[in-house]
Amino acid sequence: MQDIDQNIIEKAVQGDWAAFEDMYRQSSGFIYSTALRMVNHPTDAEEITQEVFIKIYQHLPQFRSESSFKTWAYRITINTVMNHFRKVKRNKEVPLTDAHDHKHHADFVDPFLKEEADRKVGLLLSVLDPGQRMCIVLRSIQGLSYAEIARVLKMNINTVRTKIKRAREKLVKFGKEVVGDEM
Amino acid sequence: MRCKDAQDMILTGYLDDQVSSKQARAIHEHLAQCGDCKEFFERSQKILVDPFKAIHEVKVPDHVWMKIKEACQSSRRLSWADRVGAQLDIFFNGLLRIWPQFALSTVAVCCVLFLVLFQGSVFNRQQLANHFLQEQWEYFLSFDEETDSQEMVVDWEVFL
C-alpha cells in the first residue's frame, strides 16, 4: 500500500488546490474500486467516492500524520459504504445479502461488470455479508495485509483472520453453486 | 498435521502467502499425501484466488472529480471561519504532539495566573466598596450634629 507524500498532504491542508487534486489522482482509484466492489453498482460507487473526498477535504486538517493517509482514507471509505448500506436498507427494506437467495444474486450483479472475472467476483462477493465482503475486498482485491486490514477496520488481527476464513469457507461452499460449473 | 488444520491454514495464511516457511513446508508435505486436502486446495485456488487476480482495474469517471471540486470549492467559499478554526486546531494539535508536557504546563500556569488575577480584582473591589460606604456614612452623620458618630457600631460585613 503506497502512501501519499507528506509534503502533498501538508500543502493540501494549507489550501493548495493542486495538491488536493494530486491526492485525488493518487488515491481515487483504490477508493472507487473498493466502493464499487462493495456495492457492485457504479453510480452508487461514484456517489460514495464523492462523499469520501468531500469528507477528506473537510477533515484533512484533523488528519494526524503519524498514521498512514491510505489507512485513514480506507477507513473513511468503509464508513461511508456502511452508511450507504444502512440507508439502502432503511429506504428499501431489502436485506443486504442472502446467500441462499439466487434471485437476489441475479439482481445484485450489474450489467456494468461485463468481463467474466468481474462477473464472477461480483457473484462471489454477493454471498457474503458486508463485514466479510469488506475483509475479502481489502485482502483479495486491494492486496492489504492482515495487519493493514486490522488497522483500517480497527479490529484485532485475529478477528480479521477469522472473518477472512469464514468468508472463504462460505465462498468455497457456495462458489460452485453461485457461479456455475466453470468453477 | 490434521486435515482440518491444513484446510484452515489454506484458507488464510497459505493462500495469502502469510505463513512461515516451516508452516508452508508442513502444508506441502500434507498435500503430497492427502488427496482430499489437495482437492480442497485446488478448488480454493480456483474460487478464491484466480477470479480476483483476473479482474481489471476500474477507472474513476472524469465527472466524479468535477463534482468533488464543485462541492469542496463552494464549501471553502462559505466557511473561512472554519478554516481559521482548522488552522488553530493544527497549531494546538502540533503543539500537543511535539511537546505535551510544555502544553500542559502552559495550561496550568494560565489557570494559576487567572485565579491570582481574579482573586486580586475581587479584593480590590471589596476595598473600594468599603471606602465608598465609609465616606457615605460619614457624610450622612455630618447632617446630624447631635448624633455621636463614635457610638455607632457599623457591621460593614452586612453591606458587603
XYZ file of N, CA, C and O in Angstrom, chain A residues 13-15 17 20-21 24-25 28-29 32-33 36-37 46 49-50 53-54 57 61-62 64-66 115 117-118 120-121 124-125 136 139-141 145-146 161 164-165 168-169 171-172 175-176 182-183, chain B residues 4 8 10-13 15-18 40 43-44 46-65 67-73 75-76 83 86-87 89-90 93 97:
392
model
N -3.510 20.707 3.100
C -4.060 21.235 4.355
C -4.021 22.764 4.348
O -4.938 23.419 4.835
N -2.949 23.312 3.741
C -2.827 24.783 3.674
C -3.784 25.406 2.655
O -3.814 26.611 2.492
N -4.513 24.548 1.925
C -5.486 25.071 0.954
C -4.981 25.061 -0.480
O -5.592 25.677 -1.355
N -4.945 23.885 -3.836
C -5.908 23.090 -4.584
C -5.228 22.046 -5.476
O -5.709 20.924 -5.626
N -4.354 19.049 -3.478
C -5.535 18.221 -3.205
C -5.903 17.389 -4.439
O -6.249 16.213 -4.326
N -5.779 18.011 -5.613
C -6.069 17.278 -6.853
C -5.067 16.126 -7.035
O -5.427 15.028 -7.448
N -6.107 13.386 -4.948
C -7.249 12.705 -5.575
C -6.762 11.746 -6.659
O -7.189 10.591 -6.706
N -5.847 12.236 -7.514
C -5.340 11.392 -8.616
C -4.679 10.133 -8.068
O -4.759 9.074 -8.650
N -7.908 8.152 -5.679
C -9.301 7.912 -6.085
C -9.508 6.500 -6.629
O -10.587 5.925 -6.456
N -8.462 5.946 -7.264
C -8.578 4.603 -7.852
C -8.946 3.570 -6.814
O -9.922 2.828 -6.964
N -12.499 4.335 -5.238
C -13.617 3.995 -6.137
C -13.736 2.479 -6.297
O -14.829 1.917 -6.244
N -12.584 1.835 -6.478
C -12.638 0.380 -6.692
C -13.135 -0.354 -5.450
O -13.933 -1.288 -5.549
N -16.860 0.282 -5.387
C -17.550 -0.456 -6.457
C -17.675 -1.945 -6.118
O -18.727 -2.549 -6.301
N -16.588 -2.524 -5.607
C -16.647 -3.960 -5.265
C -17.574 -4.195 -4.072
O -18.159 -5.256 -3.950
N -19.734 5.891 -7.429
C -19.324 7.273 -7.743
C -19.766 8.212 -6.625
O -19.017 9.086 -6.196
N -17.584 7.735 -3.659
C -16.262 8.342 -3.887
C -16.331 9.857 -3.658
O -15.453 10.436 -3.005
N -17.374 10.474 -4.201
C -17.529 11.933 -3.996
C -17.632 12.257 -2.517
O -16.970 13.157 -2.011
N -14.291 11.970 -0.709
C -13.347 13.074 -0.941
C -13.812 14.380 -0.307
O -12.977 15.182 0.116
N -15.105 14.583 -0.231
C -15.599 15.794 0.442
C -15.261 15.694 1.939
O -14.804 16.647 2.551
N -11.562 16.315 2.341
C -11.289 17.751 2.209
C -11.651 18.496 3.498
O -10.880 19.325 3.980
N -7.460 18.866 7.874
C -6.687 19.498 8.945
C -6.600 18.654 10.220
O -5.670 18.805 10.998
N -7.590 17.773 10.405
C -7.560 16.941 11.616
C -6.762 15.644 11.420
O -6.574 14.890 12.364
N -3.954 13.182 11.332
C -2.702 13.151 12.087
C -1.674 12.363 11.279
O -1.895 11.217 10.944
N -0.563 13.032 11.013
C 0.404 12.463 10.070
C 1.105 11.203 10.578
O 1.765 10.520 9.816
N 0.955 10.898 11.876
C 1.633 9.668 12.336
C 0.945 8.399 11.819
O 1.535 7.331 11.814
N -16.988 -8.093 -17.976
C -15.958 -9.104 -18.131
C -16.202 -10.281 -17.190
O -16.714 -10.108 -16.088
N -14.335 -12.300 -15.348
C -13.770 -12.334 -13.991
C -14.510 -11.367 -13.078
O -14.776 -11.686 -11.914
N -14.851 -10.202 -13.627
C -15.585 -9.219 -12.820
C -16.948 -9.769 -12.423
O -17.415 -9.578 -11.297
N -17.766 -12.941 -12.134
C -17.597 -13.997 -11.120
C -17.337 -13.393 -9.748
O -17.926 -13.816 -8.751
N -16.469 -12.379 -9.707
C -16.140 -11.761 -8.417
C -17.382 -11.092 -7.828
O -17.651 -11.207 -6.625
N -19.519 -13.833 -6.447
C -18.948 -14.398 -5.221
C -19.130 -13.462 -4.038
O -19.537 -13.880 -2.954
N -18.849 -12.181 -4.259
C -18.968 -11.225 -3.151
C -20.408 -11.090 -2.664
O -20.656 -10.769 -1.510
N -12.689 -9.361 2.450
C -12.252 -10.012 1.208
C -11.841 -8.963 0.169
O -10.828 -9.130 -0.527
N -8.483 -7.592 1.235
C -7.402 -8.575 1.132
C -7.172 -9.033 -0.326
O -6.085 -8.917 -0.855
N -8.228 -9.530 -0.945
C -8.041 -10.191 -2.241
C -8.047 -9.228 -3.423
O -7.532 -9.561 -4.478
N -8.628 -8.045 -3.269
C -8.636 -7.096 -4.394
C -7.637 -5.967 -4.151
O -6.827 -5.667 -5.016
N -2.414 -6.299 3.720
C -2.032 -7.410 4.608
C -3.066 -7.503 5.736
O -3.847 -6.567 5.936
N -3.027 -8.590 6.499
C -3.970 -8.740 7.607
C -3.803 -7.598 8.617
O -4.783 -7.090 9.166
N -8.500 -12.338 10.658
C -8.177 -13.682 10.146
C -9.419 -14.579 10.195
O -9.708 -15.298 9.237
N -11.945 -13.563 7.501
C -11.500 -13.988 6.175
C -11.696 -15.496 6.014
O -12.180 -15.973 4.982
N -11.371 -16.228 7.054
C -11.533 -17.695 6.996
C -13.004 -18.064 6.798
O -13.340 -18.856 5.912
N -14.223 -17.167 3.335
C -13.710 -18.093 2.311
C -14.358 -19.469 2.404
O -14.558 -20.124 1.380
N -14.671 -19.876 3.619
C -15.396 -21.156 3.764
C -16.734 -21.068 3.028
O -17.141 -21.984 2.329
N -17.443 -19.011 0.579
C -17.212 -18.911 -0.865
C -16.918 -20.277 -1.478
O -17.405 -20.602 -2.561
N -16.140 -21.079 -0.766
C -15.823 -22.425 -1.273
C -17.098 -23.267 -1.320
O -17.347 -24.001 -2.269
N -19.505 -21.262 -3.853
C -18.892 -20.781 -5.096
C -19.383 -21.498 -6.333
O -19.810 -20.874 -7.308
N -19.379 -22.821 -6.284
C -19.769 -23.623 -7.439
C -21.257 -23.429 -7.747
O -21.666 -23.251 -8.890
N -18.260 -23.740 -14.238
C -16.910 -23.394 -14.692
C -15.905 -23.324 -13.554
O -14.723 -23.242 -13.774
N -16.427 -23.347 -12.297
C -15.505 -23.284 -11.151
C -15.261 -24.654 -10.548
O -16.149 -25.365 -10.258
N -8.115 -30.790 9.111
C -8.810 -29.541 9.471
C -7.814 -28.394 9.623
O -8.044 -27.282 9.124
N -7.744 -25.068 7.319
C -7.833 -23.737 7.951
C -6.676 -22.858 7.492
O -6.849 -21.684 7.168
N -4.885 -23.249 4.801
C -5.002 -22.968 3.355
C -5.887 -21.739 3.142
O -5.558 -20.846 2.362
N -6.997 -21.703 3.865
C -7.960 -20.600 3.677
C -7.438 -19.247 4.142
O -7.945 -18.216 3.707
N -6.468 -19.224 4.999
C -5.970 -17.916 5.456
C -4.522 -17.720 5.001
O -4.282 -17.331 3.865
N -3.612 -17.976 5.854
C -2.212 -17.653 5.568
C -1.627 -18.260 4.304
O -0.902 -17.593 3.565
N -2.996 -19.286 1.353
C -3.435 -18.656 0.097
C -2.910 -17.229 -0.025
O -2.763 -16.708 -1.120
N -2.642 -16.608 1.095
C -2.187 -15.210 1.090
C -0.673 -15.075 1.239
O -0.182 -13.960 1.455
N 0.030 -16.182 1.158
C 1.492 -16.172 1.350
C 1.872 -15.522 2.681
O 2.825 -14.763 2.751
N 1.106 -15.798 3.703
C 1.429 -15.211 5.001
C 1.635 -16.303 6.047
O 1.126 -16.212 7.164
N -9.169 -29.894 -2.070
C -9.682 -28.691 -1.390
C -8.829 -27.476 -1.752
O -9.348 -26.399 -2.058
N -9.486 -26.411 -5.403
C -10.797 -25.760 -5.516
C -10.730 -24.348 -4.915
O -11.247 -23.386 -5.476
N -10.059 -24.234 -3.772
C -9.934 -22.926 -3.119
C -9.188 -21.947 -4.014
O -9.586 -20.789 -4.170
N -8.993 -21.994 -7.212
C -9.825 -21.680 -8.374
C -10.933 -20.676 -8.031
O -11.289 -19.815 -8.838
N -11.475 -20.810 -6.810
C -12.590 -19.922 -6.420
C -12.098 -18.654 -5.734
O -12.616 -17.565 -5.989
N -11.081 -18.802 -4.897
C -10.717 -17.675 -4.018
C -9.558 -16.818 -4.515
O -9.373 -15.705 -4.029
N -8.797 -17.359 -5.459
C -7.622 -16.588 -5.896
C -7.719 -16.188 -7.363
O -7.627 -14.998 -7.695
N -7.941 -17.164 -8.239
C -7.878 -16.891 -9.685
C -8.821 -15.774 -10.152
O -8.373 -14.857 -10.844
N -10.126 -15.789 -9.804
C -11.000 -14.712 -10.311
C -10.575 -13.332 -9.822
O -10.662 -12.362 -10.564
N -10.078 -13.265 -8.584
C -9.691 -11.965 -8.021
C -8.425 -11.421 -8.691
O -8.234 -10.216 -8.783
N -7.581 -12.354 -9.157
C -6.360 -11.918 -9.853
C -6.692 -11.412 -11.249
O -6.000 -10.574 -11.802
N -7.768 -11.987 -11.834
C -8.069 -11.705 -13.244
C -8.879 -10.423 -13.457
O -8.968 -9.940 -14.580
N -9.448 -9.860 -12.404
C -10.306 -8.677 -12.611
C -9.468 -7.483 -13.076
O -8.299 -7.372 -12.740
N -10.104 -6.639 -13.882
C -9.352 -5.490 -14.379
C -9.511 -4.301 -13.434
O -10.484 -4.223 -12.667
N -8.544 -3.402 -13.519
C -8.574 -2.225 -12.647
C -9.654 -1.264 -13.135
O -9.749 -1.006 -14.334
N -10.449 -0.769 -12.223
C -11.523 0.139 -12.649
C -11.014 1.582 -12.674
O -10.124 1.949 -11.907
N -11.575 2.364 -13.597
C -11.138 3.760 -13.739
C -12.265 4.669 -13.237
O -13.430 4.438 -13.545
N -11.871 5.658 -12.481
C -12.892 6.572 -11.942
C -13.361 7.497 -13.068
O -12.530 8.122 -13.738
N -14.666 7.595 -13.306
C -15.136 8.502 -14.368
C -14.736 9.957 -14.087
O -14.683 10.372 -12.931
N -14.427 10.696 -15.168
C -13.913 12.070 -15.020
C -14.882 13.004 -14.295
O -14.454 13.901 -13.572
N -16.183 12.795 -14.508
C -17.126 13.741 -13.919
C -17.132 13.692 -12.382
O -17.594 14.619 -11.733
N -16.600 12.608 -11.809
C -16.570 12.494 -10.343
C -15.709 13.625 -9.754
O -16.106 14.295 -8.800
N -14.534 13.846 -10.373
C -13.647 14.895 -9.872
C -14.315 16.272 -9.995
O -14.209 17.097 -9.090
N -17.432 17.034 -9.821
C -18.439 17.205 -8.761
C -17.780 17.454 -7.403
O -18.254 18.275 -6.618
N -16.687 16.722 -7.151
C -15.976 16.896 -5.873
C -15.430 18.323 -5.780
O -15.572 18.998 -4.758
N -14.823 18.768 -6.882
C -14.221 20.103 -6.930
C -15.283 21.175 -6.637
O -15.060 22.066 -5.812
N -16.410 21.024 -7.313
C -17.508 21.985 -7.143
C -17.970 22.032 -5.674
O -18.085 23.102 -5.087
N -18.194 20.837 -5.106
C -18.697 20.761 -3.717
C -17.674 21.328 -2.736
O -18.033 22.088 -1.832
N -16.388 20.984 -2.930
C -15.361 21.444 -1.992
C -15.153 22.945 -2.112
O -15.007 23.632 -1.105
N -15.140 23.465 -3.336
C -14.890 24.896 -3.506
C -16.046 25.727 -2.964
O -15.822 26.781 -2.393
N -17.925 24.877 -0.466
C -17.829 24.826 0.998
C -16.673 25.707 1.467
O -16.749 26.328 2.517
N -15.613 25.825 0.634
C -14.474 26.664 1.008
C -14.867 28.144 1.011
O -14.491 28.902 1.881
N -12.008 27.513 8.430
C -10.606 27.317 8.060
C -9.674 27.916 9.107
O -8.648 27.346 9.434
N -9.658 25.540 11.791
C -8.851 24.371 11.433
C -7.360 24.664 11.614
O -6.607 23.825 12.107
N -6.950 25.895 11.245
C -5.551 26.272 11.403
C -5.166 26.280 12.884
O -4.099 25.802 13.250
N -6.600 24.566 15.135
C -6.620 23.154 15.528
C -5.275 22.494 15.189
O -4.706 21.778 16.004
N -4.781 22.790 13.976
C -3.490 22.218 13.560
C -2.399 22.685 14.515
O -1.570 21.903 14.965
N -2.845 21.007 17.903
C -2.542 19.569 17.776
C -1.041 19.363 17.649
O -0.468 18.449 18.246
N 1.401 17.400 20.080
C 2.152 16.256 19.565
C 3.641 16.413 19.848
O 4.315 15.498 20.266
